[in-house]
Coordinates of N, CA and C and ligand atoms in Angstrom, one line a residue:
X1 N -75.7 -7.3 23.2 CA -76.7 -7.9 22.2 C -77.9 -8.3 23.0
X2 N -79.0 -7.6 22.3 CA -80.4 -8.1 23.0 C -80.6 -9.9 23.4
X3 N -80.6 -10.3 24.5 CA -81.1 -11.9 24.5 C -80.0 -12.5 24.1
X4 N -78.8 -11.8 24.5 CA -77.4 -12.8 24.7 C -77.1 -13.1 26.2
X5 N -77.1 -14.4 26.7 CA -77.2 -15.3 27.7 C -76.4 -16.3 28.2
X6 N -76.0 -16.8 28.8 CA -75.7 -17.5 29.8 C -76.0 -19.0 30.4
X7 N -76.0 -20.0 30.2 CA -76.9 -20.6 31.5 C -75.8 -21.9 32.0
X8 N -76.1 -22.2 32.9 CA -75.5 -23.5 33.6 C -76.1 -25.2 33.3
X9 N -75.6 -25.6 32.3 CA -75.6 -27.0 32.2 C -75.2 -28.1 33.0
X10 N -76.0 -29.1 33.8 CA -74.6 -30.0 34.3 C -75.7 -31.0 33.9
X11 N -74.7 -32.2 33.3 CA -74.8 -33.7 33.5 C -74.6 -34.3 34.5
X12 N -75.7 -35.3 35.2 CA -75.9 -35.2 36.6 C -75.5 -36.2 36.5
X13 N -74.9 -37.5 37.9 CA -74.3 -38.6 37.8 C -74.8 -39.9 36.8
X14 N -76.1 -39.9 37.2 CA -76.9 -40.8 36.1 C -76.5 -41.0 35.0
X15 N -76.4 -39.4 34.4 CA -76.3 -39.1 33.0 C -74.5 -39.6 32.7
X16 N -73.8 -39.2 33.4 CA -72.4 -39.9 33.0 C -72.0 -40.9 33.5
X17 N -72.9 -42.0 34.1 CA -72.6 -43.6 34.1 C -73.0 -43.7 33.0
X18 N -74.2 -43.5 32.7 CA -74.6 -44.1 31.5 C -73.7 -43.6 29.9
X19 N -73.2 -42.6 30.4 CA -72.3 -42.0 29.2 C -73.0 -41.3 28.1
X20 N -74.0 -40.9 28.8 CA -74.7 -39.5 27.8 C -73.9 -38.5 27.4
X21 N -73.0 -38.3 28.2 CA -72.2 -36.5 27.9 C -72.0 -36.2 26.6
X22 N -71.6 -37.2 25.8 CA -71.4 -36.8 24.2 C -72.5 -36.2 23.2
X23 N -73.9 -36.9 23.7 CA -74.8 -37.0 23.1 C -75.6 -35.4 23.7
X24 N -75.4 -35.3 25.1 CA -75.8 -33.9 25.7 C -75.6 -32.6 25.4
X25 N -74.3 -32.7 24.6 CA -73.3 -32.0 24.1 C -73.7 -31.5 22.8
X26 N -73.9 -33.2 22.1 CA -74.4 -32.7 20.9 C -75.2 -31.5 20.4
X27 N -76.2 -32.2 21.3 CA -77.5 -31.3 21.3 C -77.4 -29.8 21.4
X28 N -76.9 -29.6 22.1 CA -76.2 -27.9 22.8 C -75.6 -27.2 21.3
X29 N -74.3 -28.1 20.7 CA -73.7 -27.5 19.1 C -74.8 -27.7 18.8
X30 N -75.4 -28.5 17.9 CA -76.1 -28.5 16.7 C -77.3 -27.7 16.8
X31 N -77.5 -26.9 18.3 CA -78.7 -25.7 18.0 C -78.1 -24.4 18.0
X32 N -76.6 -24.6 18.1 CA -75.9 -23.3 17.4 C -75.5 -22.5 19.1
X33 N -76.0 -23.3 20.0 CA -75.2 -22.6 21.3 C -73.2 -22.9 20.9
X34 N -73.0 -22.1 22.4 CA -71.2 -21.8 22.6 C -70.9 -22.5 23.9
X35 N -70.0 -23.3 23.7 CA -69.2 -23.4 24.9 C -68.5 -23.0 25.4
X36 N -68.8 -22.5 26.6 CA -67.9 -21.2 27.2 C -67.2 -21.5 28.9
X37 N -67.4 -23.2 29.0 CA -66.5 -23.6 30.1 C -67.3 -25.2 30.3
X38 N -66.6 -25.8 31.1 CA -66.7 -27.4 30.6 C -65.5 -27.6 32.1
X39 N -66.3 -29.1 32.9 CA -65.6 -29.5 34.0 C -66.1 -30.7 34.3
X40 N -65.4 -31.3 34.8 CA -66.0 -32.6 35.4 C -65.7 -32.5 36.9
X41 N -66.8 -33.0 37.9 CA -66.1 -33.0 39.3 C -67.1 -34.0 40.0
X42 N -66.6 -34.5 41.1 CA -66.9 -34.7 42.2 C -67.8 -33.5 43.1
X43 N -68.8 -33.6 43.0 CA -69.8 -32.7 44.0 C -69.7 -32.9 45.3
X44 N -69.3 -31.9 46.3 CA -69.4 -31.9 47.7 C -70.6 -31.5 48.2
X45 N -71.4 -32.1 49.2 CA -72.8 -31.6 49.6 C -73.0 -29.8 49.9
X46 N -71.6 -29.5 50.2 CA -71.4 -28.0 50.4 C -72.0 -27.1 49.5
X47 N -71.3 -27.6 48.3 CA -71.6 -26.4 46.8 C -73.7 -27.6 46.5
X48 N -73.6 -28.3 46.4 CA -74.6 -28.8 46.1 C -75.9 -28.2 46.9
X49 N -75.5 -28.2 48.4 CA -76.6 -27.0 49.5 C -76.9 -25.8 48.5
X50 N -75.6 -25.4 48.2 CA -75.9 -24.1 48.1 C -76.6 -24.1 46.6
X51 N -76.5 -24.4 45.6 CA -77.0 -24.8 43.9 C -78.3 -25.4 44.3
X52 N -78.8 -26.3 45.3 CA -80.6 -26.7 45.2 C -80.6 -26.0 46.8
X53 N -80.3 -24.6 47.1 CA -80.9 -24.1 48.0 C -82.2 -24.0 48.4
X54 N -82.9 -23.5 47.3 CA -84.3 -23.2 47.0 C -85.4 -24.8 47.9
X55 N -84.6 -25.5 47.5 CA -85.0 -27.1 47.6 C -85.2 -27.7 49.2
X56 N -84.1 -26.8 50.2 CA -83.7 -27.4 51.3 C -84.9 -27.7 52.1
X57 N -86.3 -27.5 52.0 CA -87.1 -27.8 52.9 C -88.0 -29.0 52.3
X58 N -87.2 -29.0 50.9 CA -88.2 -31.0 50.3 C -88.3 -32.1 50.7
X59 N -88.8 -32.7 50.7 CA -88.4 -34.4 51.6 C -87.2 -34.5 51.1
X60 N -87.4 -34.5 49.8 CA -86.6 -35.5 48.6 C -85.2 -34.5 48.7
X61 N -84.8 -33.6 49.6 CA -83.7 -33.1 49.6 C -82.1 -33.5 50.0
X62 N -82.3 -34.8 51.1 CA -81.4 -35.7 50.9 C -80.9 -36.7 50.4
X63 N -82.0 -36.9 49.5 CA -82.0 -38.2 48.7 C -81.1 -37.2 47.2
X64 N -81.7 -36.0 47.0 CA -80.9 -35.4 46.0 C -79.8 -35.1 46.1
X65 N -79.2 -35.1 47.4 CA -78.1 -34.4 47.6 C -77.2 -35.9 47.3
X66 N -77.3 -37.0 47.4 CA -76.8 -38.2 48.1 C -76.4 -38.5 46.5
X67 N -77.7 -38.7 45.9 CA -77.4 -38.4 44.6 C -76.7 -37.9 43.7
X68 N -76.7 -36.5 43.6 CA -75.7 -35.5 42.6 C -74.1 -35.8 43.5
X69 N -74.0 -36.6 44.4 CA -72.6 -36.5 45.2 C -72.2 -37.8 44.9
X70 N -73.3 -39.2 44.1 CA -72.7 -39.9 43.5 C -71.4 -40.6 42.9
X71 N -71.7 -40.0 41.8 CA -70.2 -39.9 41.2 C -70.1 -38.7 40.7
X72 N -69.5 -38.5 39.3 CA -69.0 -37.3 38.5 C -70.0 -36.4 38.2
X73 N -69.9 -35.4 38.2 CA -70.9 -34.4 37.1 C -70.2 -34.0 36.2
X74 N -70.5 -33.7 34.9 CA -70.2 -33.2 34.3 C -70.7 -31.0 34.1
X75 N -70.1 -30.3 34.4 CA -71.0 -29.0 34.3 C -70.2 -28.0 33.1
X76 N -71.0 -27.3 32.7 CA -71.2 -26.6 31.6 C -71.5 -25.4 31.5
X77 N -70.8 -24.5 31.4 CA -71.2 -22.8 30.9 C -71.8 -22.9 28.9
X78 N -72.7 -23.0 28.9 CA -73.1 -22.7 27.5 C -74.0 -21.0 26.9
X79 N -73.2 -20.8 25.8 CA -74.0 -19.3 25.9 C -74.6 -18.9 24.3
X80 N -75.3 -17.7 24.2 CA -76.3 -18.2 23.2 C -77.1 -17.2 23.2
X81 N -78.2 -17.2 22.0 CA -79.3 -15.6 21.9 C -80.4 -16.9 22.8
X82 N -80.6 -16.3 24.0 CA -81.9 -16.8 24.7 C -82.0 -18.3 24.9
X83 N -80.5 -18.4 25.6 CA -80.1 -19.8 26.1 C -80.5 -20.5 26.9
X84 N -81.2 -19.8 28.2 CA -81.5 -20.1 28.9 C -82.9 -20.1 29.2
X85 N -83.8 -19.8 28.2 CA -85.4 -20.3 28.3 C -85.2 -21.6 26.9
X86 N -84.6 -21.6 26.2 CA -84.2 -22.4 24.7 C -83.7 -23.9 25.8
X87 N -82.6 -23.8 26.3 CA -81.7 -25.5 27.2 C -82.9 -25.8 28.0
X88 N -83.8 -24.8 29.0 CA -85.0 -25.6 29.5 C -86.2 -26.4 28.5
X89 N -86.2 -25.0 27.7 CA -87.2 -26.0 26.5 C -86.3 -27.5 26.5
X90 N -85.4 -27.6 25.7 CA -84.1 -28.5 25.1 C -84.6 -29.9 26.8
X91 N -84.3 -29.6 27.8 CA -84.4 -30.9 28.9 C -85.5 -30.9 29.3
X92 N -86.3 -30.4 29.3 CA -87.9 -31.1 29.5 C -87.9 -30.5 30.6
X93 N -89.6 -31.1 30.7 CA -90.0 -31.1 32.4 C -89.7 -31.7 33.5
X94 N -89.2 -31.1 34.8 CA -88.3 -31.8 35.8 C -89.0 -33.3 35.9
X95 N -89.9 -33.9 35.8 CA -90.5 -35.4 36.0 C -90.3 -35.9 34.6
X96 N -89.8 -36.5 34.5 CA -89.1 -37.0 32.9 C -91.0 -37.5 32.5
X97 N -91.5 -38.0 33.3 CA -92.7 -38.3 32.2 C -93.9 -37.8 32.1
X98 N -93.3 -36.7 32.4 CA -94.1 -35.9 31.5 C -93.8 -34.5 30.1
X99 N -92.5 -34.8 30.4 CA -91.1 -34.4 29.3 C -91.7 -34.8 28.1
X100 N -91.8 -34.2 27.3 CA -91.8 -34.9 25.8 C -91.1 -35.8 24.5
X101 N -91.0 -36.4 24.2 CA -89.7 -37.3 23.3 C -89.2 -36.0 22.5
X102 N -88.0 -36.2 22.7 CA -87.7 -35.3 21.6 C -86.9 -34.1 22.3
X103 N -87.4 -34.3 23.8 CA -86.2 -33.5 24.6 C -85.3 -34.4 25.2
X104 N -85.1 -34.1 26.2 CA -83.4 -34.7 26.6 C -83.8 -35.5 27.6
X105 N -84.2 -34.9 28.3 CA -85.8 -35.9 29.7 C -86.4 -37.1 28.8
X106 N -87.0 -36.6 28.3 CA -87.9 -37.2 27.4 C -87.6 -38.1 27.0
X107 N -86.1 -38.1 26.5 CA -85.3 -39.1 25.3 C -84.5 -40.4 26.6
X108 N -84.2 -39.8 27.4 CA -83.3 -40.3 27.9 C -83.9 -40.5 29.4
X109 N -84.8 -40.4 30.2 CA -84.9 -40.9 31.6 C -86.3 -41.0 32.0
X110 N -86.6 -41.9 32.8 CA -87.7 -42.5 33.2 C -88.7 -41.7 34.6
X111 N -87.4 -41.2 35.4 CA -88.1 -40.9 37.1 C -87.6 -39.6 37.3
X112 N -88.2 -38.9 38.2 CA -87.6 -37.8 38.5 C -86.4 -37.5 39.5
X113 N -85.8 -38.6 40.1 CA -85.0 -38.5 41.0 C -84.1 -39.1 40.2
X114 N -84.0 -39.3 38.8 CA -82.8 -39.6 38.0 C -83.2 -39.3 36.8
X115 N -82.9 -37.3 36.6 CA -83.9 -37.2 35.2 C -82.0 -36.6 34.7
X116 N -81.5 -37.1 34.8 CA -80.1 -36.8 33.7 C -79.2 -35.5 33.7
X117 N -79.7 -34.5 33.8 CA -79.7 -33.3 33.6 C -79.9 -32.2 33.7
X118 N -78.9 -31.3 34.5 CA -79.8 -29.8 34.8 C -79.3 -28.8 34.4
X119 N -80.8 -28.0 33.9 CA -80.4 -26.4 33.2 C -80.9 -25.6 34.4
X120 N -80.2 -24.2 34.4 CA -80.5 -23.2 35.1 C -82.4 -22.9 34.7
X121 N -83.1 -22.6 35.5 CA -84.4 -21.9 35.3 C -84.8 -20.3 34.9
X122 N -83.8 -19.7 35.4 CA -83.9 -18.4 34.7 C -82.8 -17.5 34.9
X123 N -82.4 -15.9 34.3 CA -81.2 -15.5 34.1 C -80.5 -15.5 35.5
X124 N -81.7 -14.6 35.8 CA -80.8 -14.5 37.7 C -80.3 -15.8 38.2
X125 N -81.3 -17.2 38.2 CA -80.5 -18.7 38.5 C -79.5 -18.6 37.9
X126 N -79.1 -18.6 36.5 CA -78.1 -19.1 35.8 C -76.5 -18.4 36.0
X127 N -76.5 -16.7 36.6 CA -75.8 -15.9 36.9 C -75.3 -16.6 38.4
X128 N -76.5 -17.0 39.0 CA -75.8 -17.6 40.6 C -75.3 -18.7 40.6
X129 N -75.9 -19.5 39.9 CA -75.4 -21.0 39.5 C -73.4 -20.9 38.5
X130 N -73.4 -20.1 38.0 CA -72.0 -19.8 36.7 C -71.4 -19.5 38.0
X131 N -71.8 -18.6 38.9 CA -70.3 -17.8 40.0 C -70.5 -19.4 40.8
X132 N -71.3 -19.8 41.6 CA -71.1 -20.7 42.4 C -70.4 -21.9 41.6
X133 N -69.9 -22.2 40.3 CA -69.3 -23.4 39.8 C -68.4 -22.8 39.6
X134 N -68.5 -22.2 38.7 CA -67.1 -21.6 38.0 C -66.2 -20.1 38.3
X135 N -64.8 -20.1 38.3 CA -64.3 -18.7 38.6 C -64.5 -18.1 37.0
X136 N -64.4 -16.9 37.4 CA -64.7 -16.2 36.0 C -63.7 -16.4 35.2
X137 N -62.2 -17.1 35.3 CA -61.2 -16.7 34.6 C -61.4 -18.2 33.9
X138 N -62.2 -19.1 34.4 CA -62.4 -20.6 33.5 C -63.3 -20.4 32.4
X139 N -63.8 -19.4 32.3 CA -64.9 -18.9 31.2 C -64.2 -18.2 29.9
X140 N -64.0 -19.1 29.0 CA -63.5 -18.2 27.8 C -64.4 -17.6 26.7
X141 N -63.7 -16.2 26.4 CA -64.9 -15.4 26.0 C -64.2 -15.5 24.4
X142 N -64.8 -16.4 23.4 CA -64.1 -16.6 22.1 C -65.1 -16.4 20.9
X143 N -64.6 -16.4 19.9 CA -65.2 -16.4 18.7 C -66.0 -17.6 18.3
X144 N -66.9 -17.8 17.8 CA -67.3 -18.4 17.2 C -67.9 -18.9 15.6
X145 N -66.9 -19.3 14.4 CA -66.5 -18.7 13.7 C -68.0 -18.5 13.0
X146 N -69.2 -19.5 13.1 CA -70.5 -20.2 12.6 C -71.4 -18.7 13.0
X147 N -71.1 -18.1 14.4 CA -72.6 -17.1 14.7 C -73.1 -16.4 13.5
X148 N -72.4 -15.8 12.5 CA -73.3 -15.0 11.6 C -74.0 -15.9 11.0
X149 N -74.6 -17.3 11.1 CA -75.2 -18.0 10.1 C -76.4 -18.7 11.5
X150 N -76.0 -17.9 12.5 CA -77.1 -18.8 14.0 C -77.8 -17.6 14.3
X151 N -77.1 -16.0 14.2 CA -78.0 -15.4 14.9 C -78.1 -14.2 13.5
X152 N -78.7 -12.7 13.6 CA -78.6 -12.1 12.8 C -77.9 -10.8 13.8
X153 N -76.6 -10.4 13.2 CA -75.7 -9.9 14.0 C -75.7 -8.3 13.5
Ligands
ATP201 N1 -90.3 -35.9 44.0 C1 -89.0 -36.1 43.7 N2 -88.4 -37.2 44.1 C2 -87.1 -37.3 43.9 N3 -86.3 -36.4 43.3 C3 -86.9 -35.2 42.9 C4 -88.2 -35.0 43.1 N4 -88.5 -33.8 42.7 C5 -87.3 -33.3 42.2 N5 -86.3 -34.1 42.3 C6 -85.0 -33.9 42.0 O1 -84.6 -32.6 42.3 C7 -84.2 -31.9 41.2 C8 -84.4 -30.5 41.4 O2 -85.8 -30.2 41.3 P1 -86.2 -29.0 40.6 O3 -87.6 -28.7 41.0 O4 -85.2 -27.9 40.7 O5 -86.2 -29.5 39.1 P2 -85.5 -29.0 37.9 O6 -85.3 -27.5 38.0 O7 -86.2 -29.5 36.7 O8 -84.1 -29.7 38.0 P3 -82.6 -29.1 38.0 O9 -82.7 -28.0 39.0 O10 -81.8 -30.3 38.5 O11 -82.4 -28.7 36.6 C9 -84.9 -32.6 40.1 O12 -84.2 -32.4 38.8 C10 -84.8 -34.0 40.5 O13 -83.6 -34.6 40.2
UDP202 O1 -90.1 -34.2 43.1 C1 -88.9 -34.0 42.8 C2 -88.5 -32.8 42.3 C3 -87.2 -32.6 41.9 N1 -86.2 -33.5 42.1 C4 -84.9 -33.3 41.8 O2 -84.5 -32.0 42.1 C5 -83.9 -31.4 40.9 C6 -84.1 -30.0 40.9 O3 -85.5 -29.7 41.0 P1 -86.0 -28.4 40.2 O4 -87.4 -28.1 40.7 O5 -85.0 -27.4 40.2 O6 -86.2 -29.0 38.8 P2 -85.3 -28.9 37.5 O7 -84.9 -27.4 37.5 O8 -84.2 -29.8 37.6 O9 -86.2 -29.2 36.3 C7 -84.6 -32.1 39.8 O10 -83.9 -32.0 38.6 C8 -84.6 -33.5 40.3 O11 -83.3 -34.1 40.2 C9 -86.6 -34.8 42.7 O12 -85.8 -35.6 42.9 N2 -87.9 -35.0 43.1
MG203 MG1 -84.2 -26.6 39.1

């Protein structure tokens, strides 16, 4: 199916002290995405190196890492017609202020080194980001009974 997608969600420590995950979630159903794998963990700097690879030469790259290894994440396979440019619209711009209300940045965080929430950036991210969290056999590939009323099939 044309612009059937993928992307990687995770609720970053911030976001689950404060106990956002319900509300995160919400957002995700009620625009007619799938859940297609769901975990809570403890982040090791190891898998975290390798997920903000791109990043490793930032200042702010130890302070991130120190961070997401916090406490819990919460991470997320969500899938969907054009999920993955749709969840970036959905969390805003990486500096919460300049995020709009009405996204998830926006609604919910102040600074950029504690903006709540991260979506994959694009398909190729989101395909590297899915294998480096999850084994493929955690991914369930199910029905969803609502799609003929979200997409035109
Ligand atoms: N100047 C900064 N100071 C502190 N933390 C920062 C800064 N810039 C980015 N970060 C943190 O690093 C993360 C990764 O930055 P990136 O540029 O990938 O943003 P993003 O793609 O919007 O976020 P994510 O990859 O977590 O979805 C940001 O989400 C933020 O938590
Ligand atoms: O100046 C910055 C830029 C980014 N980040 C953190 O690094 C993450 C990943 O950065 P990226 O550029 O991938 O932004 P994102 O994809 O999260 O919007 C962000 O979410 C922030 O948590 C930060 O702390 N300071
Ligand atoms: Mg990013």
């Amino acid at each position: 199916m044309s612009g059937w997608q993928r992307t990687l969600i995770a609720v970053k420590p911030d976001g689950v002290q404060r106990r956002l995950v319900g509300q995160i979630i919400q957002r995700f159903e009620q625009r007619g995405f799938k859940l297609v794998g769901l975990k809570m963990v403890q982040a090791s700097h190891g898998i975290l190196s390798e997920h903000y690879g791109e990043l490793r030469t930032k200042p702010f790259f130890q302070s991130l890492l120190t961070y997401m290894s916090s406490g819990p994440v919460v991470v997320m396979v969500w899938e969907g017609h054009n999920v993955v440019q749709a969840s970036r619209k959905m969390v805003g711009q990486t500096n919460p202020a300049e995020a709009p209300a009405g996204t998830i940045r926006g609604d919910f965080s102040v600074h950029v080194s504690r903006n709540v929430v991260h979506a994959s950036d694009s398909q190729e991210g989101a395909q590297k980001e899915i294998q480096l969290w999850f084994p493929a056999k955690d991914l369930l590939d199910w029905d969803c009974c609502d799609q003929i009323y979200t997409i035109e099939v």
